[in-house]
Amino acid sequence: MNMIMTVDTQNHVVDCSTQRGTLLPNEGQNQLRQAKLAKLVTELCWTTLFPEVSQKAFSDNKDSQVIVAPMVFTPLIGLSEEQQQLQKTRIDLYRQIRFFREQLFVGHDIQSIGVASFHFIADAQGKVNECMVNLNQSPFRSQGFKADSALQQRLATQCKRLDLRQMPGFANYPEGLPMGYVQVDYSPWMNGRKQL
């Protein structure tokens, strides 16, 4: 599966799509799997902070660049038990990041680029008792970061209202997940196509 990302001269993502990769099986086979992968790759395109494209690549300030990135998803079949467990841990972590992103960022106008870190303490029923939020520069996009105390406060308030029983991986802890840590990339384009 190829991720096709278009960025403007400000290095803002303005379009995301996918293209069937050459390594995928016949087009008629696994159509549901391919559709799910395409949806995931498009989501990753909009929500992941990538390094900036050099300004030398743009001919003028109205130019844009299209980046085609091959994405490889390794099935768990054929991996050792240890490798499978590592992959499952990574998948759970991604699902937790996605949960926080969907619960706390979707539908909000984001005016900065950065990484939100959530340190939380919850009880066995999934009620968040404490949630500390830090907003930091992304190592890939330090120029786009703006300190935003209103965003930080809103995220902390909403985090305390989360029902973590809905969070993937929470049920794996029968005593509850007393402490947790999640980092979420954020950007003005993270909620999909819009005018910047």
mmCIF file of C-alpha atoms in Angstrom:
data_model
loop_
_atom_site.group_PDB
_atom_site.id
_atom_site.type_symbol
_atom_site.label_atom_id
_atom_site.label_comp_id
_atom_site.label_asym_id
_atom_site.label_seq_id
_atom_site.Cartn_x
_atom_site.Cartn_y
_atom_site.Cartn_z
ATOM 1 C CA MET A 1 0.000 0.000 0.000
ATOM 2 C CA ASN A 2 1.389 3.415 -0.935
ATOM 3 C CA MET A 3 0.635 6.517 1.106
ATOM 4 C CA ILE A 4 0.262 9.571 -1.138
ATOM 5 C CA MET A 5 0.637 12.823 0.780
ATOM 6 C CA THR A 6 0.500 16.338 -0.656
ATOM 7 C CA VAL A 7 2.147 19.155 1.309
ATOM 8 C CA ASP A 8 2.097 22.884 0.643
ATOM 9 C CA THR A 9 5.032 25.297 0.967
ATOM 10 C CA GLN A 10 4.273 25.654 4.695
ATOM 11 C CA ASN A 11 4.723 21.870 4.970
ATOM 12 C CA HIS A 12 1.079 21.484 5.940
ATOM 13 C CA VAL A 13 -0.584 18.303 4.735
ATOM 14 C CA VAL A 14 -3.325 19.316 2.276
ATOM 15 C CA ASP A 15 -4.287 15.935 0.825
ATOM 16 C CA CYS A 16 -3.923 12.247 1.661
ATOM 17 C CA SER A 17 -4.807 9.201 -0.389
ATOM 18 C CA THR A 18 -3.611 5.668 -1.023
ATOM 19 C CA GLN A 19 -2.616 3.571 -3.974
ATOM 20 C CA ARG A 20 -2.547 -0.175 -4.211
ATOM 21 C CA GLY A 21 1.005 -1.439 -3.770
ATOM 22 C CA THR A 22 2.688 -3.839 -6.143
ATOM 23 C CA LEU A 23 3.305 -6.388 -3.379
ATOM 24 C CA LEU A 24 -0.379 -6.892 -2.598
ATOM 25 C CA PRO A 25 -2.051 -10.078 -3.800
ATOM 26 C CA ASN A 26 -4.419 -10.054 -6.777
ATOM 27 C CA GLU A 27 -6.851 -7.157 -6.720
ATOM 28 C CA GLY A 28 -9.870 -9.453 -6.511
ATOM 29 C CA GLN A 29 -8.575 -11.095 -3.344
ATOM 30 C CA ASN A 30 -8.661 -9.573 0.130
ATOM 31 C CA GLN A 31 -10.672 -6.496 -0.916
ATOM 32 C CA LEU A 32 -11.937 -5.963 2.623
ATOM 33 C CA ARG A 33 -8.388 -6.161 4.000
ATOM 34 C CA GLN A 34 -7.154 -3.719 1.357
ATOM 35 C CA ALA A 35 -9.979 -1.286 2.150
ATOM 36 C CA LYS A 36 -9.124 -1.432 5.875
ATOM 37 C CA LEU A 37 -5.436 -0.890 5.140
ATOM 38 C CA ALA A 38 -6.263 2.045 2.859
ATOM 39 C CA LYS A 39 -8.343 3.635 5.638
ATOM 40 C CA LEU A 40 -5.536 3.099 8.175
ATOM 41 C CA VAL A 41 -2.859 4.492 5.833
ATOM 42 C CA THR A 42 -4.993 7.572 5.091
ATOM 43 C CA GLU A 43 -5.512 8.097 8.833
ATOM 44 C CA LEU A 44 -1.764 7.781 9.439
ATOM 45 C CA CYS A 45 -1.113 10.325 6.694
ATOM 46 C CA TRP A 46 -3.340 12.931 8.350
ATOM 47 C CA THR A 47 -2.272 12.284 11.954
ATOM 48 C CA THR A 48 1.460 11.512 11.893
ATOM 49 C CA LEU A 49 4.034 14.292 11.961
ATOM 50 C CA PHE A 50 6.669 13.670 9.314
ATOM 51 C CA PRO A 51 9.915 15.608 8.704
ATOM 52 C CA GLU A 52 9.531 18.733 6.594
ATOM 53 C CA VAL A 53 10.155 18.867 2.857
ATOM 54 C CA SER A 54 13.068 21.185 2.015
ATOM 55 C CA GLN A 55 11.983 24.590 0.712
ATOM 56 C CA LYS A 56 14.329 24.002 -2.238
ATOM 57 C CA ALA A 57 11.834 21.421 -3.524
ATOM 58 C CA PHE A 58 9.175 24.101 -4.095
ATOM 59 C CA SER A 59 9.273 26.309 -7.203
ATOM 60 C CA ASP A 60 7.241 29.121 -5.592
ATOM 61 C CA ASN A 61 4.976 29.762 -2.615
ATOM 62 C CA LYS A 62 1.924 28.326 -4.432
ATOM 63 C CA ASP A 63 3.672 25.062 -5.210
ATOM 64 C CA SER A 64 2.979 21.739 -3.522
ATOM 65 C CA GLN A 65 4.846 18.458 -3.366
ATOM 66 C CA VAL A 66 3.445 14.951 -3.609
ATOM 67 C CA ILE A 67 5.215 12.333 -1.528
ATOM 68 C CA VAL A 68 4.655 8.646 -2.232
ATOM 69 C CA ALA A 69 5.655 6.434 0.688
ATOM 70 C CA PRO A 70 5.406 2.640 0.482
ATOM 71 C CA MET A 71 3.814 1.202 3.630
ATOM 72 C CA VAL A 72 4.573 -2.378 4.644
ATOM 73 C CA PHE A 73 2.367 -4.220 7.127
ATOM 74 C CA THR A 74 3.794 -7.490 8.378
ATOM 75 C CA PRO A 75 1.257 -10.185 9.285
ATOM 76 C CA LEU A 76 1.714 -11.872 12.661
ATOM 77 C CA ILE A 77 1.690 -15.287 10.995
ATOM 78 C CA GLY A 78 5.199 -16.659 10.743
ATOM 79 C CA LEU A 79 6.646 -14.467 13.489
ATOM 80 C CA SER A 80 8.163 -15.969 16.627
ATOM 81 C CA GLU A 81 6.135 -15.808 19.837
ATOM 82 C CA GLU A 82 8.363 -12.982 21.083
ATOM 83 C CA GLN A 83 7.980 -11.009 17.830
ATOM 84 C CA GLN A 84 4.204 -11.525 17.881
ATOM 85 C CA GLN A 85 4.022 -10.213 21.446
ATOM 86 C CA LEU A 86 6.106 -7.168 20.510
ATOM 87 C CA GLN A 87 3.829 -6.442 17.535
ATOM 88 C CA LYS A 88 0.706 -6.854 19.686
ATOM 89 C CA THR A 89 2.167 -4.395 22.224
ATOM 90 C CA ARG A 90 2.815 -1.879 19.421
ATOM 91 C CA ILE A 91 -0.718 -2.361 18.098
ATOM 92 C CA ASP A 92 -2.189 -1.794 21.594
ATOM 93 C CA LEU A 93 -0.080 1.347 21.982
ATOM 94 C CA TYR A 94 -1.280 2.680 18.622
ATOM 95 C CA ARG A 95 -4.899 1.949 19.601
ATOM 96 C CA GLN A 96 -4.450 3.865 22.857
ATOM 97 C CA ILE A 97 -2.958 6.842 20.986
ATOM 98 C CA ARG A 98 -5.871 6.684 18.559
ATOM 99 C CA PHE A 99 -8.358 6.541 21.465
ATOM 100 C CA PHE A 100 -6.903 9.695 23.026
ATOM 101 C CA ARG A 101 -6.757 11.459 19.650
ATOM 102 C CA GLU A 102 -10.384 10.600 18.824
ATOM 103 C CA GLN A 103 -11.678 11.471 22.293
ATOM 104 C CA LEU A 104 -9.742 14.701 22.835
ATOM 105 C CA PHE A 105 -8.822 16.230 19.469
ATOM 106 C CA VAL A 106 -11.450 15.336 16.852
ATOM 107 C CA GLY A 107 -13.780 18.229 16.132
ATOM 108 C CA HIS A 108 -11.488 20.860 17.638
ATOM 109 C CA ASP A 109 -9.637 23.561 15.749
ATOM 110 C CA ILE A 110 -5.927 23.019 16.380
ATOM 111 C CA GLN A 111 -3.655 26.003 15.654
ATOM 112 C CA SER A 112 -0.255 24.563 16.501
ATOM 113 C CA ILE A 113 2.016 21.621 15.740
ATOM 114 C CA GLY A 114 3.378 19.521 18.573
ATOM 115 C CA VAL A 115 3.155 16.480 20.798
ATOM 116 C CA ALA A 116 0.703 16.224 23.696
ATOM 117 C CA SER A 117 1.833 13.949 26.535
ATOM 118 C CA PHE A 118 -0.819 12.578 28.877
ATOM 119 C CA HIS A 119 0.198 11.151 32.278
ATOM 120 C CA PHE A 120 -2.878 9.751 33.976
ATOM 121 C CA ILE A 121 -3.980 7.808 37.040
ATOM 122 C CA ALA A 122 -7.205 5.814 36.828
ATOM 123 C CA ASP A 123 -9.140 3.439 39.024
ATOM 124 C CA ALA A 124 -10.297 -0.094 38.163
ATOM 125 C CA GLN A 125 -13.588 1.271 36.799
ATOM 126 C CA GLY A 126 -11.746 3.388 34.221
ATOM 127 C CA LYS A 127 -12.393 6.711 35.950
ATOM 128 C CA VAL A 128 -9.462 9.096 35.519
ATOM 129 C CA ASN A 129 -8.513 10.568 38.889
ATOM 130 C CA GLU A 130 -5.546 12.636 37.734
ATOM 131 C CA CYS A 131 -4.359 13.742 34.307
ATOM 132 C CA MET A 132 -1.319 15.879 33.639
ATOM 133 C CA VAL A 133 -0.898 17.217 30.098
ATOM 134 C CA ASN A 134 2.291 18.609 28.598
ATOM 135 C CA LEU A 135 2.525 20.198 25.161
ATOM 136 C CA ASN A 136 5.957 19.968 23.545
ATOM 137 C CA GLN A 137 7.655 20.606 20.239
ATOM 138 C CA SER A 138 7.809 17.747 17.786
ATOM 139 C CA PRO A 139 11.368 16.789 16.845
ATOM 140 C CA PHE A 140 10.162 16.911 13.222
ATOM 141 C CA ARG A 141 8.264 20.212 13.353
ATOM 142 C CA SER A 142 9.757 22.481 16.026
ATOM 143 C CA GLN A 143 8.998 25.670 14.036
ATOM 144 C CA GLY A 144 5.234 25.087 14.139
ATOM 145 C CA PHE A 145 4.962 24.816 17.929
ATOM 146 C CA LYS A 146 3.151 27.499 19.937
ATOM 147 C CA ALA A 147 2.658 27.407 23.688
ATOM 148 C CA ASP A 148 -1.106 27.166 24.172
ATOM 149 C CA SER A 149 -2.262 27.145 27.788
ATOM 150 C CA ALA A 150 -5.942 27.105 26.747
ATOM 151 C CA LEU A 151 -5.416 23.917 24.701
ATOM 152 C CA GLN A 152 -3.418 22.358 27.533
ATOM 153 C CA GLN A 153 -6.151 23.152 30.074
ATOM 154 C CA ARG A 154 -8.940 21.897 27.776
ATOM 155 C CA LEU A 155 -7.084 18.618 27.185
ATOM 156 C CA ALA A 156 -6.455 18.125 30.925
ATOM 157 C CA THR A 157 -10.122 18.794 31.742
ATOM 158 C CA GLN A 158 -11.383 16.448 29.024
ATOM 159 C CA CYS A 159 -8.836 13.781 29.953
ATOM 160 C CA LYS A 160 -10.274 13.663 33.494
ATOM 161 C CA ARG A 161 -13.710 12.944 31.993
ATOM 162 C CA LEU A 162 -12.556 9.954 29.930
ATOM 163 C CA ASP A 163 -14.001 6.507 30.508
ATOM 164 C CA LEU A 164 -10.900 4.377 30.068
ATOM 165 C CA ARG A 165 -12.968 1.199 29.982
ATOM 166 C CA GLN A 166 -13.491 2.174 26.331
ATOM 167 C CA MET A 167 -9.722 2.410 25.736
ATOM 168 C CA PRO A 168 -8.125 -0.578 23.985
ATOM 169 C CA GLY A 169 -5.891 -2.479 26.367
ATOM 170 C CA PHE A 170 -7.608 -1.269 29.531
ATOM 171 C CA ALA A 171 -9.432 -4.593 30.012
ATOM 172 C CA ASN A 172 -6.053 -6.348 30.024
ATOM 173 C CA TYR A 173 -5.501 -4.982 33.524
ATOM 174 C CA PRO A 174 -8.009 -6.619 35.904
ATOM 175 C CA GLU A 175 -7.002 -4.246 38.704
ATOM 176 C CA GLY A 176 -7.463 -1.294 36.381
ATOM 177 C CA LEU A 177 -4.702 0.710 34.770
ATOM 178 C CA PRO A 178 -3.589 2.749 37.763
ATOM 179 C CA MET A 179 -1.065 4.795 35.800
ATOM 180 C CA GLY A 180 -0.596 5.374 32.105
ATOM 181 C CA TYR A 181 1.224 7.499 29.572
ATOM 182 C CA VAL A 182 0.204 8.346 26.014
ATOM 183 C CA GLN A 183 1.725 10.754 23.474
ATOM 184 C CA VAL A 184 -0.362 12.187 20.635
ATOM 185 C CA ASP A 185 0.975 14.191 17.673
ATOM 186 C CA TYR A 186 -1.245 17.165 16.866
ATOM 187 C CA SER A 187 -1.436 19.609 13.965
ATOM 188 C CA PRO A 188 -3.891 21.935 12.201
ATOM 189 C CA TRP A 189 -4.529 19.228 9.578
ATOM 190 C CA MET A 190 -4.872 16.252 11.943
ATOM 191 C CA ASN A 191 -8.647 16.134 11.567
ATOM 192 C CA GLY A 192 -8.484 15.805 7.788
ATOM 193 C CA ARG A 193 -8.691 18.107 4.820
ATOM 194 C CA LYS A 194 -9.463 21.728 5.566
ATOM 195 C CA GLN A 195 -8.404 25.189 4.485
ATOM 196 C CA LEU A 196 -5.262 26.343 6.249
#
